[in-house]
Coordinates of C-alpha atoms and ligand atoms in Angstrom, one line a residue:
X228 CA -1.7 86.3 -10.9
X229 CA 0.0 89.0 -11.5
X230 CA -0.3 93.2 -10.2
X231 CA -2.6 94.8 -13.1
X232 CA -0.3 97.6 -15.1
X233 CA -0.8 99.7 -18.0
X234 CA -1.5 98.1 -20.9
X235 CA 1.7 96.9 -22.5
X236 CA 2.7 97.5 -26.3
X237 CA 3.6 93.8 -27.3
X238 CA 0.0 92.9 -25.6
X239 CA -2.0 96.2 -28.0
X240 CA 0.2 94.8 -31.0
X241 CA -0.9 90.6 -30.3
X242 CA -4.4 91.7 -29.6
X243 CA -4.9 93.1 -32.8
X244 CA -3.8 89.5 -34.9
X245 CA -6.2 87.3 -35.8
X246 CA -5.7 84.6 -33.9
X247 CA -7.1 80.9 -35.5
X248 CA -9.7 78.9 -33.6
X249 CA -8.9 74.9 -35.0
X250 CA -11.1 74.1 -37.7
X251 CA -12.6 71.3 -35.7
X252 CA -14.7 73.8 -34.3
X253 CA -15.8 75.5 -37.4
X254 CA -18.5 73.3 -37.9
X255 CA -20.8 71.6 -35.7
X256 CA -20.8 68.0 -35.6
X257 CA -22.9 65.4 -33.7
X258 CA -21.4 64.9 -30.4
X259 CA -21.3 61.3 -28.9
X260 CA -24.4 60.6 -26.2
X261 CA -23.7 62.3 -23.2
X262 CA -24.0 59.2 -21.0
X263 CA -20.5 58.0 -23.4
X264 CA -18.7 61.5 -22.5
X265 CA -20.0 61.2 -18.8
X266 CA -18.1 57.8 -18.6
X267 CA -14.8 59.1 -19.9
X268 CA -14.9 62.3 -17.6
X269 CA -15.4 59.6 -14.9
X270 CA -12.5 58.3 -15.5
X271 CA -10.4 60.8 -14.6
X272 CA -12.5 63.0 -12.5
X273 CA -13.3 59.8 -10.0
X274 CA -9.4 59.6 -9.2
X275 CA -9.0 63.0 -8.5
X276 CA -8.2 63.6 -4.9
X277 CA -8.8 67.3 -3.0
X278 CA -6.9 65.5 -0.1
X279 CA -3.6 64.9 -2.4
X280 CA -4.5 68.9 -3.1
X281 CA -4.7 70.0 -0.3
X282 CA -1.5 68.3 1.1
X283 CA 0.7 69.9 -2.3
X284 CA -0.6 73.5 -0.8
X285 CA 0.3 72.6 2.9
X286 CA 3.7 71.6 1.6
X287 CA 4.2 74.5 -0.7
X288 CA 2.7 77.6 0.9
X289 CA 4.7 77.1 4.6
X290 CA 6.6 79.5 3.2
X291 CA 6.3 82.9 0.5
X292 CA 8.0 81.3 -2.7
X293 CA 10.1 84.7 -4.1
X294 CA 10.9 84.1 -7.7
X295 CA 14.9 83.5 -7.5
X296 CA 15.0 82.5 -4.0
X297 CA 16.2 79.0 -2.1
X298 CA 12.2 78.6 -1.3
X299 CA 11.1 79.2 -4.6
X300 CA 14.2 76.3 -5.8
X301 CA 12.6 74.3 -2.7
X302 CA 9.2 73.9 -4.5
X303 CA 11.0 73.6 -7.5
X304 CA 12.4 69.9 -6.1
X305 CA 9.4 69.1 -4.4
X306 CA 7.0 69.9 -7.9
X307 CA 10.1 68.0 -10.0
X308 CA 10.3 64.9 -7.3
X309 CA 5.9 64.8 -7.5
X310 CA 6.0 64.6 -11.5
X311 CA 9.1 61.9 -11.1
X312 CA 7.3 59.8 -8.6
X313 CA 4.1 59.9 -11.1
X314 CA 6.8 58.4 -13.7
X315 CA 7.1 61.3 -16.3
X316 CA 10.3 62.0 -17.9
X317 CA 11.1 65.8 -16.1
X318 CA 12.9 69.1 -16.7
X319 CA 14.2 71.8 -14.7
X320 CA 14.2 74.4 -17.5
X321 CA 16.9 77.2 -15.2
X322 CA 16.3 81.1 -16.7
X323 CA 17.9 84.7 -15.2
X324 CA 15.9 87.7 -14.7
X325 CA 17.2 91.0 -13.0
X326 CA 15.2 91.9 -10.2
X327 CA 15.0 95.7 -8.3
X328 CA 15.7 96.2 -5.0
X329 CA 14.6 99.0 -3.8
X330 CA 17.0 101.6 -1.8
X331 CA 17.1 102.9 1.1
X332 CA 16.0 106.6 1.1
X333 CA 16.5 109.5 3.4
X334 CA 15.5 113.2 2.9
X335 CA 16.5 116.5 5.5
X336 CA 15.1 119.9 4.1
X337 CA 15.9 123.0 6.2
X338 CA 17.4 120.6 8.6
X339 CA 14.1 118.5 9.1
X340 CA 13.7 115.1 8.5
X341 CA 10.9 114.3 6.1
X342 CA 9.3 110.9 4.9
X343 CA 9.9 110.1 1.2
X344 CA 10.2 106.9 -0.5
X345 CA 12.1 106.0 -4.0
X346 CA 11.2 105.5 -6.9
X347 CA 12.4 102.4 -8.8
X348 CA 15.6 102.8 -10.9
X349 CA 16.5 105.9 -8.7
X350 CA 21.0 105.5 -8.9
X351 CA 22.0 105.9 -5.6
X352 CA 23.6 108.9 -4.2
X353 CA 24.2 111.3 -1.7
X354 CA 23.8 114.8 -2.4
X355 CA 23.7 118.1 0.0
X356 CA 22.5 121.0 -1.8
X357 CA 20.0 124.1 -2.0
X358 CA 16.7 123.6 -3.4
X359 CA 15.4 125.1 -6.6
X360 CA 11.9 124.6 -7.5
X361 CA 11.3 123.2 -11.3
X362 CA 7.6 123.8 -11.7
X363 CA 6.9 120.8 -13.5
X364 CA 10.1 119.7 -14.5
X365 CA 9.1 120.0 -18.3
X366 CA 12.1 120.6 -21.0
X367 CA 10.3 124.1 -21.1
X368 CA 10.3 124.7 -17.0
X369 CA 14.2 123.9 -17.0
X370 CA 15.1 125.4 -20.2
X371 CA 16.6 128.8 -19.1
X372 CA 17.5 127.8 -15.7
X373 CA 20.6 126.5 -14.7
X374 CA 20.4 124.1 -11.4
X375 CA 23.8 122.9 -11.6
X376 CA 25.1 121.4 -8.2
X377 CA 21.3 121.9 -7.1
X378 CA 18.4 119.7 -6.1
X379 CA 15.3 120.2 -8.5
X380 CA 12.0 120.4 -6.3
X381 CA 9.5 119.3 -9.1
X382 CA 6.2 118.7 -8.7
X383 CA 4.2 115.5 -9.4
X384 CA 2.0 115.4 -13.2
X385 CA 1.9 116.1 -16.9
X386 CA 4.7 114.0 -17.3
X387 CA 6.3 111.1 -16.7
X388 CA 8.8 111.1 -13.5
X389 CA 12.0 109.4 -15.7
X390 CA 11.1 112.9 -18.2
X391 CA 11.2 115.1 -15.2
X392 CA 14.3 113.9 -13.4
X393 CA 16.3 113.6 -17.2
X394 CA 15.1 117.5 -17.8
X395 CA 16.7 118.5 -14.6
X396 CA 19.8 116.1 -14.5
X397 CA 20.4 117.9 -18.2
X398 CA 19.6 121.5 -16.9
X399 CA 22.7 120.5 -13.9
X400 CA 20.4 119.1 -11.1
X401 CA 22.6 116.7 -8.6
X402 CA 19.1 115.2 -7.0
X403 CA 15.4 115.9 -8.1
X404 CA 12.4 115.9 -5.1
X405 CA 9.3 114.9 -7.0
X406 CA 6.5 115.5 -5.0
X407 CA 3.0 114.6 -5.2
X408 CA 0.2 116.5 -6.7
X409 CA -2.6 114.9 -4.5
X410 CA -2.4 113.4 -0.5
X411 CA -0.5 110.6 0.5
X412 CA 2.6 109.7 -1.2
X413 CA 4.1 108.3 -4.5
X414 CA 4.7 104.9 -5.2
X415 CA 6.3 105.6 -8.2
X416 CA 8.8 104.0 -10.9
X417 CA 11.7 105.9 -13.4
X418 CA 10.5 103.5 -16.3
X419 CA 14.1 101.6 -16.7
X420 CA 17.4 102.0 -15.7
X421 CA 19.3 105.0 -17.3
X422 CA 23.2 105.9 -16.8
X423 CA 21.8 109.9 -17.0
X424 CA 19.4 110.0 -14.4
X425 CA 20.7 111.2 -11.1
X426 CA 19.1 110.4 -7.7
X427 CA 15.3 111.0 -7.3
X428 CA 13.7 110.7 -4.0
X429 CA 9.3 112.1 -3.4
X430 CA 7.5 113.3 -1.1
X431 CA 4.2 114.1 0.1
X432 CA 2.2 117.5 -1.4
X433 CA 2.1 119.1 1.6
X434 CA 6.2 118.6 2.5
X435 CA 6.2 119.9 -1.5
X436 CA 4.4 123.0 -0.7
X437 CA 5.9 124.0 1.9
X438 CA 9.3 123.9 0.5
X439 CA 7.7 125.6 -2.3
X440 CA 6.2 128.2 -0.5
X441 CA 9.7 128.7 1.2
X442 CA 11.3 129.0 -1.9
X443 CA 8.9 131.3 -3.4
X444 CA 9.2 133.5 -0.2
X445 CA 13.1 134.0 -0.9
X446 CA 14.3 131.1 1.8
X447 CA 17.4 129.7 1.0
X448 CA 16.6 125.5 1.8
X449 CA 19.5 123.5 2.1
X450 CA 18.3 119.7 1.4
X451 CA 20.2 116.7 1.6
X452 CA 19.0 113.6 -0.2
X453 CA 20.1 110.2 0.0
X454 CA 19.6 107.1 -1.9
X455 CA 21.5 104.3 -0.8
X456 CA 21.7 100.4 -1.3
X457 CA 19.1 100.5 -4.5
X458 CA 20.6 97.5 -6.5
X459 CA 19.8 95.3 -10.0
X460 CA 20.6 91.4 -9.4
X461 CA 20.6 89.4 -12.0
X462 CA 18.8 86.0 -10.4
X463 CA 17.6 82.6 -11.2
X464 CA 14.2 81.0 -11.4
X465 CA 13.2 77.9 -12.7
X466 CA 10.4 76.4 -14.6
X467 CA 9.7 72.4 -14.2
X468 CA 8.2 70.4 -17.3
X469 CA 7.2 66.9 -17.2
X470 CA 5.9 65.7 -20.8
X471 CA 3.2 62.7 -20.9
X472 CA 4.2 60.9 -24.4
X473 CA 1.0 59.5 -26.4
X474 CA 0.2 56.2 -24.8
X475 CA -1.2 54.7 -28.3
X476 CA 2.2 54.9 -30.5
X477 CA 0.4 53.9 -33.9
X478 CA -2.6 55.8 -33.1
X479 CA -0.4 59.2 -31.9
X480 CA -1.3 62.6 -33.1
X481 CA 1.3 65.1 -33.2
X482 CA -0.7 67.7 -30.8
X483 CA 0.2 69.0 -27.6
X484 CA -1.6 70.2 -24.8
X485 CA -0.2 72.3 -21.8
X486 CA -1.5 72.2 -18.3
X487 CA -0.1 75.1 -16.3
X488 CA 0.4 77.0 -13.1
X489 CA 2.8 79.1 -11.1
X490 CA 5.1 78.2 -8.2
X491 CA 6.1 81.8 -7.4
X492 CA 4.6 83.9 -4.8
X493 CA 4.9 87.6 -4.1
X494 CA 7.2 88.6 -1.2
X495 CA 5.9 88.4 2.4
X496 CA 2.8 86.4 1.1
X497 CA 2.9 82.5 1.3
X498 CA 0.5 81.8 -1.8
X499 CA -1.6 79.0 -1.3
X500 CA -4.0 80.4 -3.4
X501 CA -1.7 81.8 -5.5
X502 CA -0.4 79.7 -6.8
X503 CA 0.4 77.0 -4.8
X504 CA -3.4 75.5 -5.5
X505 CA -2.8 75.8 -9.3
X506 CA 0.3 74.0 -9.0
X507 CA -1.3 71.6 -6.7
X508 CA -4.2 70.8 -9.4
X509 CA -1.9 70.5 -12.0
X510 CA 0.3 68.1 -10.1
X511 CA -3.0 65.8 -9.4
X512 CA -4.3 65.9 -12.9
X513 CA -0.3 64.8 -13.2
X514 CA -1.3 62.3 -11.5
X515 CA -4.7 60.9 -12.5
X516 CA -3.6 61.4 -16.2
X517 CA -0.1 59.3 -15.7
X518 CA -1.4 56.1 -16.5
X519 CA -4.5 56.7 -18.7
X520 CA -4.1 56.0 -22.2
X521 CA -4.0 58.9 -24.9
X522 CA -3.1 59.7 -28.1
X523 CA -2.1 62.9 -27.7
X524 CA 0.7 64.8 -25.8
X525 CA 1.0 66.6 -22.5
X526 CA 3.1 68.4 -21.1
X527 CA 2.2 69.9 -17.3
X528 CA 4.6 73.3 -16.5
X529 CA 4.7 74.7 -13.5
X530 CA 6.3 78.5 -14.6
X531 CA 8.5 80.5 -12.3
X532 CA 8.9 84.3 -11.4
X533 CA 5.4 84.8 -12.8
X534 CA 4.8 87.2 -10.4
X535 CA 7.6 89.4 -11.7
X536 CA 6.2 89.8 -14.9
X537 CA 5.1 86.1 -16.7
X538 CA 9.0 86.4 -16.8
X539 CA 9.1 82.0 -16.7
X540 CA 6.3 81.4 -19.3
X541 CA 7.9 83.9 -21.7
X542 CA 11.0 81.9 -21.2
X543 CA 9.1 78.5 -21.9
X544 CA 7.2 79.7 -25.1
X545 CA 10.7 81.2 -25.7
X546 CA 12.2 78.2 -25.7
X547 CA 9.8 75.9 -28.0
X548 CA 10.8 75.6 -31.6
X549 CA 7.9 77.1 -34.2
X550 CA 7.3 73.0 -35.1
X551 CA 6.3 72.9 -31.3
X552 CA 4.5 76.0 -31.1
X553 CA 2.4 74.9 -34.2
X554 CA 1.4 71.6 -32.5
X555 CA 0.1 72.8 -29.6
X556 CA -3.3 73.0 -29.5
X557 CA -4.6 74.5 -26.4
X558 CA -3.1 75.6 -23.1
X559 CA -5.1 76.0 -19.9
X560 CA -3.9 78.2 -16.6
X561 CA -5.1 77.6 -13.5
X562 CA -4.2 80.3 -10.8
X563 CA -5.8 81.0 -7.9
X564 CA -8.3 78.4 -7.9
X565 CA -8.9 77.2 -4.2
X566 CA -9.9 80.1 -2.2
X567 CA -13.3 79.4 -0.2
X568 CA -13.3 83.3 0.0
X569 CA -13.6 83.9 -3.9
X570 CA -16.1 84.4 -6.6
X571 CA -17.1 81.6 -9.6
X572 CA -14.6 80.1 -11.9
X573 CA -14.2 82.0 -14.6
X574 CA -12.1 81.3 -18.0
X575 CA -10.2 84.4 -19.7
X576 CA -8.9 84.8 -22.7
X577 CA -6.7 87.5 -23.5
X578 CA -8.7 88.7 -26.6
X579 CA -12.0 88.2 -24.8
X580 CA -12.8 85.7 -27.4
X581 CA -14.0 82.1 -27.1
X582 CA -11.3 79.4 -27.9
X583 CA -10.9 75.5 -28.2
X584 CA -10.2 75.9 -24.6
X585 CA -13.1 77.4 -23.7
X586 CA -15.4 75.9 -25.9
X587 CA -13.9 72.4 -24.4
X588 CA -14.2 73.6 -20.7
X589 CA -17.3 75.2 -21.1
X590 CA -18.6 71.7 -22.2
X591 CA -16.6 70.1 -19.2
X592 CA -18.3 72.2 -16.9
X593 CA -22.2 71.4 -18.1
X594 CA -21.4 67.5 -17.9
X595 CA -19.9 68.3 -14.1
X596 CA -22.4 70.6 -13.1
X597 CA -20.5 73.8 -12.6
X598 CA -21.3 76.3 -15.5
X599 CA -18.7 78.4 -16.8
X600 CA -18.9 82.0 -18.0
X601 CA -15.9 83.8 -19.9
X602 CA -14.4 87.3 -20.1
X603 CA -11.1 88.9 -21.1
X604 CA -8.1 89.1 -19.3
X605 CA -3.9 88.6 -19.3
X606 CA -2.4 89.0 -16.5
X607 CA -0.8 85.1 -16.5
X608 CA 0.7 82.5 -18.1
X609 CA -1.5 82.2 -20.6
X610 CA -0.7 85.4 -22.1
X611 CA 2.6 84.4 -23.8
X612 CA 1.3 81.6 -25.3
X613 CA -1.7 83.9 -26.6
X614 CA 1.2 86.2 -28.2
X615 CA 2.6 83.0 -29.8
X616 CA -0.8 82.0 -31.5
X617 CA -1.9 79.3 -29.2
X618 CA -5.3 78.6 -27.8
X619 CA -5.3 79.8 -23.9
X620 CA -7.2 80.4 -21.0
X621 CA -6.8 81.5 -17.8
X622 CA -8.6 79.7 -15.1
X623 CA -9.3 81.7 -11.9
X624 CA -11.9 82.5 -9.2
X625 CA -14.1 85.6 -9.9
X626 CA -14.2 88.1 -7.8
X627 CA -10.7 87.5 -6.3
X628 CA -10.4 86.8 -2.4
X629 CA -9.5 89.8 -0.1
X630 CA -6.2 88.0 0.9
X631 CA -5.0 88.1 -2.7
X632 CA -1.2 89.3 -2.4
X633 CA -0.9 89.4 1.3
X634 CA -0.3 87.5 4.4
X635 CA -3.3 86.2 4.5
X636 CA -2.5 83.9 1.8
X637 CA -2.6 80.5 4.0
X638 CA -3.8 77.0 3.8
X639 CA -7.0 77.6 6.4
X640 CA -8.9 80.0 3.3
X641 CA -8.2 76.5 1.1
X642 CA -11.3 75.1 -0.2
X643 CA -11.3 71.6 -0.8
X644 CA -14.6 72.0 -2.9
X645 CA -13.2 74.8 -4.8
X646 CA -10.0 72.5 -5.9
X647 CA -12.2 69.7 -6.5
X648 CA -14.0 71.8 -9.0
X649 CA -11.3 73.3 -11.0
X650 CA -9.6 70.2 -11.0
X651 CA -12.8 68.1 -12.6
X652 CA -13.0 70.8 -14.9
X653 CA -9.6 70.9 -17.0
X654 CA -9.4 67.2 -16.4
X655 CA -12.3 66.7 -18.1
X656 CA -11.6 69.0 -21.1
X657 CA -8.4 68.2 -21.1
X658 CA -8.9 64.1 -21.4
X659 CA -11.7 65.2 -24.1
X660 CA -9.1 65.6 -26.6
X661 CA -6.4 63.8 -25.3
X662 CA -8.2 60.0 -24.8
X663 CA -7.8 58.0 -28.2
X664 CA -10.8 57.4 -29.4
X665 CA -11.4 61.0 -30.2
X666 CA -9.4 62.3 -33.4
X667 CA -6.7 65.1 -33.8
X668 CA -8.6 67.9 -33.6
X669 CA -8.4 69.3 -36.6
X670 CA -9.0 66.0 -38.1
X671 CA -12.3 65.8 -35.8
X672 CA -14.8 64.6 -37.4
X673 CA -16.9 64.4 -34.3
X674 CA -16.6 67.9 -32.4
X675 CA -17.7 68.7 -29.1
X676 CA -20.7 70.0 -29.9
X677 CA -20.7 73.6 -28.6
X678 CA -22.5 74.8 -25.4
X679 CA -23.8 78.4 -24.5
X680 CA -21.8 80.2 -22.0
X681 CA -21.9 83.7 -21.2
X682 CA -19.4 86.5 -21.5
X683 CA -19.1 88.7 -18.2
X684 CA -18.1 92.4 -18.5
X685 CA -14.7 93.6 -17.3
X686 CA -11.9 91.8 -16.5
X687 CA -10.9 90.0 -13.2
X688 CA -12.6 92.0 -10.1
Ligands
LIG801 ZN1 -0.3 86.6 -8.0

């Protein structure tokens, strides 16, 4: 799962379209006796093995798997070689991304040595210069001043760093020293890269006031700031899809279903919650599903470089034609769904609403005897697909373990019951539609009857 951010303008523009819930569930039909649907859950949920699970998340989290790096293309082979030995027809799907790496950064102010950090798409640079301070580094703070061969000290708020260090860059500024309007220090980004910035270091408030108060006592500061080794690589991640063909060729609907997880992790963190047990439950339901017989299509995508942004499921829905898009008919994420140290399993939707996916797994999850509740959320996989009109769901553990994005990541917080769970869950929904005997869903003429499940308030804790 993905860092929360501010709320991006493709996701406020998506979220206002209406987006179509299949007719099948329109109107209520008369399901089949629940002893029948217990029987085919049975089928697949009695071959699923938390052992095979477990072993995937040994294998994959020994290491953090960095979207563009030779351990992230390791897990690629092993996911690829997994889907192969299950005998599914595979693809490597290869796509670029540019990735930041951070500078190294150095400040000296009155000949001390103070700690700053950068902020993302800071150019690089060394500059020695005196220090003017730049209030807040609004057009209207810089307007009559000239700062040419100077460093701007500007402080922190109102708005946005990239506005502040362009103002002062126009008014002449060699550098810009943003620094912080409340304790500790800033964290902070320039928005994009921009050929008029120039190099912008921060610091704390109280290294900010200090120079400030120097300044506004006459002192002449001579600063020196450098910004060295900040690059923009372009890099290659990979997604892997292995596509389950309708067993019954004269009985075949043209719908598609998508099981899918990330292989990523974030740096220093070796993921085996996220999202090496996602991948690891979508490569058993791989599995268990291989040889059953279906009428329907599935397709089981493990995305990279999610981390960095959904940056591989983009590229998937990207890639499928608007035929394909239309004939998918639900997609279900599972990520982070094995931690013994989180919450409930919980689907989310990115419009908060209830979906064929939800409605399906919420039904799963009464004949398995794990009840389901609902909320709204991206921050996955899912969320492209959303944008592209297609049922989705996110599948995740609610409240989120402590060790989410850190170290602490590792195999020993697995739970085997937690896997189990998930696992029984999508298989269950997932076979619902995709067994023979049950008609194209729009066609349906027997709908899963709906169940009751709740909507919980706020997004992923
Ligand atoms: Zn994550």
């Amino acid at each position: 799962m993905v860092i929360r951010k501010k709320p991006l303008a493709a996701l406020l523009i998506a979220a206002s379209l209406a987006v179509g819930v299949p007719a099948a569930f329109a109107k209520e039909a008369p399901a089949p006796p629940a002893q029948a649907q217990k029987a085919f859950d049975n089928k697949i949920i009695k071959k699923i093995s938390a052992d095979n699970m477990y072993n995937h998340i040994a294998h994959l989290a020994a290491e953090p798997r960095v979207a563009g790096t030779e351990a992230e293309w390791n897990a690629v082979q092993y996911i690829e070689a997994r889907l192969s030995s299950y005998g599914y027809e595979t693809e490597i799907q290869p796509f670029t991304f540019e990735n930041y790496y951070a500078p190294k950064v150095a400040v000296t102010a009155g000949g001390e040595a103070l700690s700053s950090s950068s902020f993302t798409y800071t150019p690089n640079g060394v500059v020695t210069a005196d220090l003017v301070y730049a209030g807040l580094g609004r057009a209207s703070d810089v307007e009559s001043m000239d700062l040419t061969g100077k460093i701007a000290l500007v402080q922190r708020g109102e708005i946005s760093f990239g506005e502040k260090v362009l103002n002062a860059a126009n008014a002449g500024a060699s550098a810009v020293i943003i620094f912080n309007n409340e304790p500790g220090g800033i964290n902070g980004t320039l928005g994009e890269a921009n050929d008029n910035y120039v190099p912008a270091v921060a610091l704390s408030r109280e290294d900010g006031e200090r120079l400030r108060a120097g300044l506004a006592e006459g002192q002449t500061i001579s600063a020196t700031v450098s910004v060295t080794d900040g690059r923009i690589v372009q890099e290659t991640s990979h997604n892997v899809v292995a596509v389950k063909k309708p067993t019954q060729k004269k009985k075949a609907t043209d719908q598609i279903i998508v099981v899918g997880s990330h292989h990523d992790s974030v740096p220093g963190a070796p993921g085996a919650n996220d999202d090496a047990s996602g991948v690891a439950a979508t490569l058993e339901l791989a599995r268990v599903m291989a040889n059953m017989p279906t009428d329907t299509e599935i397709r089981f995508v493990t995305f990279g470089a999610e981390e960095l942004g959904l940056v591989g499921s983009y590229e998937y829905v990207d890639s499928l034609s608007q035929d394909e898009r239309d004939r998918i008919v639900g997609m279900w994420q599972m990520d982070m769904v094995g931690s013994r140290d989180a919450g409930d399993l919980v689907m989310f939707t990115v419009d908060g609403e209830k979906n064929v996916v939800t409605d399906l797994s919420a039904a799963a999850g009464v004949r398995t005897g794990t009840p389901l509740t609902y909320g709204q959320e991206g921050r996955s996989d899912h969320v492209p697909f959303y944008e592209a009109g297609i049922p989705a769901a996110l599948f995740i553990h609610n409240p989120v373990e402590p060790w989410y994005h850190t170290p602490e990541d590792t195999l020993d917080k697995i739970s085997k019951e937690k896997l189990q769970e998930t696992a029984e869950i999508v298989g269950a929904a997932v076979y619902r539609i995709a067994r023979p005997d049950t008609p194209a869903l729009e066609r349906a003429k027997v709908a899963p009857k709906p169940v009751e499940y709740e909507k919980i308030v706020g997004g992923i804790q």
